[in-house]
């Protein structure tokens, strides 16, 4: 099978040709699944969400705009929304009670990075446990930023949040992580 360009894949899917659908799945399935499985602990659910992502992409290929995002980012946007909807249906709503004293304390980006980037095995395990307890949208944001190493502009497109408020949300989420780390230490 010849290697199709993104444009050729989009055209083939739009025309309903099997080769376009196969190329789309072959090229992006691993990335889409990896993003989903970090949020959904059950592999079967993650596989189903990945399949749903591609089915939705096939049926809405006419809404893809290559000027706004790459095909990979567009697929991750679909996966993000499906995963968030799935998690909202599965998980009870938790309203966090924040300690206002810690939240009023200003923490620099350098302090956040040094505390959260410690490579110690215990710290990494502790961070993973805290991340697992976060609300779904915050957990996905951290996954996209740290695990998938996506720039804020792509994350903004995927989540539908403007880059400025998104950067603030990321900062607040990182600050929340630091607060929980300090409390647990």
mmCIF file of C-alpha atoms in Angstrom:
data_model
loop_
_atom_site.group_PDB
_atom_site.id
_atom_site.type_symbol
_atom_site.label_atom_id
_atom_site.label_comp_id
_atom_site.label_asym_id
_atom_site.label_seq_id
_atom_site.Cartn_x
_atom_site.Cartn_y
_atom_site.Cartn_z
ATOM 1 C CA UNK A 1 0.000 0.000 0.000
ATOM 2 C CA UNK A 2 1.411 3.387 -0.952
ATOM 3 C CA UNK A 3 1.910 6.104 1.645
ATOM 4 C CA UNK A 4 -0.859 8.711 1.348
ATOM 5 C CA UNK A 5 -0.440 12.350 2.349
ATOM 6 C CA UNK A 6 -2.835 13.859 4.906
ATOM 7 C CA UNK A 7 -4.673 15.616 2.069
ATOM 8 C CA UNK A 8 -5.042 12.349 0.139
ATOM 9 C CA UNK A 9 -6.284 10.572 3.269
ATOM 10 C CA UNK A 10 -8.880 13.270 3.895
ATOM 11 C CA UNK A 11 -10.071 13.176 0.280
ATOM 12 C CA UNK A 12 -10.270 9.376 0.271
ATOM 13 C CA UNK A 13 -12.228 9.293 3.544
ATOM 14 C CA UNK A 14 -14.523 12.049 2.276
ATOM 15 C CA UNK A 15 -15.179 9.961 -0.846
ATOM 16 C CA UNK A 16 -15.881 6.923 1.340
ATOM 17 C CA UNK A 17 -12.920 4.947 -0.003
ATOM 18 C CA UNK A 18 -11.657 2.142 2.206
ATOM 19 C CA UNK A 19 -7.974 2.943 1.535
ATOM 20 C CA UNK A 20 -8.402 6.380 3.117
ATOM 21 C CA UNK A 21 -10.094 4.966 6.182
ATOM 22 C CA UNK A 22 -7.427 2.278 6.536
ATOM 23 C CA UNK A 23 -4.633 4.842 6.143
ATOM 24 C CA UNK A 24 -6.209 7.146 8.718
ATOM 25 C CA UNK A 25 -6.534 4.350 11.273
ATOM 26 C CA UNK A 26 -3.082 2.882 10.567
ATOM 27 C CA UNK A 27 -1.357 6.236 10.864
ATOM 28 C CA UNK A 28 -3.122 7.636 13.946
ATOM 29 C CA UNK A 29 -4.676 4.767 15.926
ATOM 30 C CA UNK A 30 -1.696 4.341 18.253
ATOM 31 C CA UNK A 31 -1.567 8.029 19.177
ATOM 32 C CA UNK A 32 -5.326 8.300 19.704
ATOM 33 C CA UNK A 33 -5.419 5.122 21.783
ATOM 34 C CA UNK A 34 -2.431 6.232 23.899
ATOM 35 C CA UNK A 35 -4.161 9.504 24.747
ATOM 36 C CA UNK A 36 -7.394 7.755 25.695
ATOM 37 C CA UNK A 37 -5.896 4.860 27.686
ATOM 38 C CA UNK A 38 -4.076 7.311 29.976
ATOM 39 C CA UNK A 39 -7.508 8.560 31.052
ATOM 40 C CA UNK A 40 -9.612 5.409 30.937
ATOM 41 C CA UNK A 41 -8.255 2.574 33.034
ATOM 42 C CA UNK A 42 -10.162 -0.204 31.276
ATOM 43 C CA UNK A 43 -8.419 -1.144 28.003
ATOM 44 C CA UNK A 44 -11.667 -2.383 26.445
ATOM 45 C CA UNK A 45 -13.329 0.983 27.114
ATOM 46 C CA UNK A 46 -10.285 2.772 25.699
ATOM 47 C CA UNK A 47 -10.394 0.622 22.548
ATOM 48 C CA UNK A 48 -14.088 1.349 22.124
ATOM 49 C CA UNK A 49 -13.510 5.089 22.533
ATOM 50 C CA UNK A 50 -10.705 4.932 19.958
ATOM 51 C CA UNK A 51 -13.040 3.155 17.528
ATOM 52 C CA UNK A 52 -15.741 5.740 18.211
ATOM 53 C CA UNK A 53 -13.190 8.470 17.506
ATOM 54 C CA UNK A 54 -12.464 7.089 14.050
ATOM 55 C CA UNK A 55 -16.129 6.442 13.265
ATOM 56 C CA UNK A 56 -16.910 10.031 14.178
ATOM 57 C CA UNK A 57 -13.945 11.232 12.113
ATOM 58 C CA UNK A 58 -15.157 9.255 9.094
ATOM 59 C CA UNK A 59 -18.642 10.715 9.338
ATOM 60 C CA UNK A 60 -17.467 14.289 10.023
ATOM 61 C CA UNK A 61 -14.428 14.471 7.748
ATOM 62 C CA UNK A 62 -16.042 17.413 5.933
ATOM 63 C CA UNK A 63 -15.586 19.518 9.094
ATOM 64 C CA UNK A 64 -11.800 18.990 9.134
ATOM 65 C CA UNK A 65 -9.928 22.202 8.363
ATOM 66 C CA UNK A 66 -6.188 21.763 7.716
ATOM 67 C CA UNK A 67 -5.642 25.512 8.316
ATOM 68 C CA UNK A 68 -6.764 25.110 11.941
ATOM 69 C CA UNK A 69 -4.973 21.891 12.924
ATOM 70 C CA UNK A 70 -3.144 18.836 11.724
ATOM 71 C CA UNK A 71 -5.143 15.679 11.162
ATOM 72 C CA UNK A 72 -3.586 14.178 14.300
ATOM 73 C CA UNK A 73 -4.653 17.148 16.423
ATOM 74 C CA UNK A 74 -8.168 17.098 14.943
ATOM 75 C CA UNK A 75 -8.492 13.397 15.809
ATOM 76 C CA UNK A 76 -7.240 14.070 19.350
ATOM 77 C CA UNK A 77 -9.884 16.787 19.685
ATOM 78 C CA UNK A 78 -12.570 14.244 18.813
ATOM 79 C CA UNK A 79 -11.019 11.689 21.192
ATOM 80 C CA UNK A 80 -10.764 14.311 23.946
ATOM 81 C CA UNK A 81 -14.455 15.160 23.765
ATOM 82 C CA UNK A 82 -15.588 11.530 23.580
ATOM 83 C CA UNK A 83 -13.322 10.583 26.494
ATOM 84 C CA UNK A 84 -14.477 13.496 28.634
ATOM 85 C CA UNK A 85 -18.136 12.609 27.948
ATOM 86 C CA UNK A 86 -17.418 8.968 28.808
ATOM 87 C CA UNK A 87 -15.684 9.910 32.061
ATOM 88 C CA UNK A 88 -18.486 12.276 33.072
ATOM 89 C CA UNK A 89 -21.011 9.459 32.640
ATOM 90 C CA UNK A 90 -18.867 6.995 34.626
ATOM 91 C CA UNK A 91 -17.504 9.051 37.468
ATOM 92 C CA UNK A 92 -19.368 10.766 40.274
ATOM 93 C CA UNK A 93 -19.016 14.521 40.392
ATOM 94 C CA UNK A 94 -16.475 15.565 43.018
ATOM 95 C CA UNK A 95 -16.419 19.128 44.215
ATOM 96 C CA UNK A 96 -12.954 19.878 45.620
ATOM 97 C CA UNK A 97 -12.633 22.016 48.722
ATOM 98 C CA UNK A 98 -9.488 24.084 48.328
ATOM 99 C CA UNK A 99 -7.370 25.397 51.170
ATOM 100 C CA UNK A 100 -7.570 29.156 50.561
ATOM 101 C CA UNK A 101 -4.312 29.892 52.414
ATOM 102 C CA UNK A 102 -2.266 27.778 50.005
ATOM 103 C CA UNK A 103 -4.129 29.121 46.992
ATOM 104 C CA UNK A 104 -3.369 32.703 47.937
ATOM 105 C CA UNK A 105 0.339 31.921 48.093
ATOM 106 C CA UNK A 106 2.037 32.923 44.872
ATOM 107 C CA UNK A 107 4.294 30.218 43.470
ATOM 108 C CA UNK A 108 6.701 30.947 40.641
ATOM 109 C CA UNK A 109 6.945 28.783 37.534
ATOM 110 C CA UNK A 110 10.505 27.878 38.560
ATOM 111 C CA UNK A 111 9.346 26.607 41.965
ATOM 112 C CA UNK A 112 6.572 24.585 40.354
ATOM 113 C CA UNK A 113 8.927 23.036 37.814
ATOM 114 C CA UNK A 114 11.601 22.142 40.352
ATOM 115 C CA UNK A 115 9.096 20.495 42.707
ATOM 116 C CA UNK A 116 7.068 18.706 40.031
ATOM 117 C CA UNK A 117 10.041 17.668 37.883
ATOM 118 C CA UNK A 118 11.910 15.787 40.566
ATOM 119 C CA UNK A 119 12.929 12.506 38.969
ATOM 120 C CA UNK A 120 12.898 10.500 42.173
ATOM 121 C CA UNK A 121 10.932 7.273 41.802
ATOM 122 C CA UNK A 122 8.867 7.965 44.937
ATOM 123 C CA UNK A 123 7.981 11.451 43.668
ATOM 124 C CA UNK A 124 6.921 10.107 40.265
ATOM 125 C CA UNK A 125 4.687 7.490 41.914
ATOM 126 C CA UNK A 126 3.248 10.106 44.249
ATOM 127 C CA UNK A 127 2.544 12.450 41.324
ATOM 128 C CA UNK A 128 0.801 9.697 39.369
ATOM 129 C CA UNK A 129 -1.475 8.921 42.319
ATOM 130 C CA UNK A 130 -2.358 12.605 42.736
ATOM 131 C CA UNK A 131 -2.960 13.025 38.990
ATOM 132 C CA UNK A 132 -5.321 10.034 39.049
ATOM 133 C CA UNK A 133 -7.410 11.829 41.693
ATOM 134 C CA UNK A 134 -7.763 15.042 39.669
ATOM 135 C CA UNK A 135 -10.963 15.960 37.843
ATOM 136 C CA UNK A 136 -11.085 14.493 34.335
ATOM 137 C CA UNK A 137 -10.478 17.744 32.455
ATOM 138 C CA UNK A 138 -7.392 18.590 34.549
ATOM 139 C CA UNK A 139 -5.998 15.067 34.187
ATOM 140 C CA UNK A 140 -6.425 15.168 30.406
ATOM 141 C CA UNK A 141 -4.808 18.611 30.256
ATOM 142 C CA UNK A 142 -1.731 17.306 32.089
ATOM 143 C CA UNK A 143 -1.646 14.245 29.831
ATOM 144 C CA UNK A 144 -1.677 16.353 26.687
ATOM 145 C CA UNK A 145 0.938 18.774 28.009
ATOM 146 C CA UNK A 146 3.391 16.455 29.762
ATOM 147 C CA UNK A 147 2.884 12.946 28.426
ATOM 148 C CA UNK A 148 2.127 13.845 24.809
ATOM 149 C CA UNK A 149 4.349 16.937 24.847
ATOM 150 C CA UNK A 150 1.829 18.992 22.876
ATOM 151 C CA UNK A 151 2.206 22.783 22.659
ATOM 152 C CA UNK A 152 -0.480 24.964 24.245
ATOM 153 C CA UNK A 153 -1.803 26.004 20.815
ATOM 154 C CA UNK A 154 -2.626 22.375 19.944
ATOM 155 C CA UNK A 155 -4.097 21.717 23.388
ATOM 156 C CA UNK A 156 -6.222 24.845 22.985
ATOM 157 C CA UNK A 157 -7.596 23.480 19.723
ATOM 158 C CA UNK A 158 -8.200 20.005 21.159
ATOM 159 C CA UNK A 159 -9.977 21.291 24.264
ATOM 160 C CA UNK A 160 -11.687 24.274 22.683
ATOM 161 C CA UNK A 161 -10.205 26.610 25.319
ATOM 162 C CA UNK A 162 -8.391 29.800 24.312
ATOM 163 C CA UNK A 163 -4.595 29.679 24.906
ATOM 164 C CA UNK A 164 -4.580 32.403 27.624
ATOM 165 C CA UNK A 165 -7.185 30.796 29.890
ATOM 166 C CA UNK A 166 -5.671 27.394 29.093
ATOM 167 C CA UNK A 167 -2.240 28.527 30.330
ATOM 168 C CA UNK A 168 -3.914 29.810 33.510
ATOM 169 C CA UNK A 169 -5.742 26.505 33.983
ATOM 170 C CA UNK A 170 -2.495 24.584 33.489
ATOM 171 C CA UNK A 171 -0.761 26.834 36.043
ATOM 172 C CA UNK A 172 -3.583 26.335 38.580
ATOM 173 C CA UNK A 173 -3.563 22.579 38.028
ATOM 174 C CA UNK A 174 0.198 22.414 38.526
ATOM 175 C CA UNK A 175 -0.176 24.541 41.650
ATOM 176 C CA UNK A 176 -2.825 22.125 42.927
ATOM 177 C CA UNK A 177 -0.420 19.233 42.350
ATOM 178 C CA UNK A 178 2.292 21.008 44.307
ATOM 179 C CA UNK A 179 -0.119 21.738 47.142
ATOM 180 C CA UNK A 180 -1.096 18.068 47.377
ATOM 181 C CA UNK A 181 2.560 17.011 47.263
ATOM 182 C CA UNK A 182 3.385 19.373 50.128
ATOM 183 C CA UNK A 183 0.455 18.090 52.193
ATOM 184 C CA UNK A 184 1.470 14.450 51.589
ATOM 185 C CA UNK A 185 5.183 15.022 52.386
#
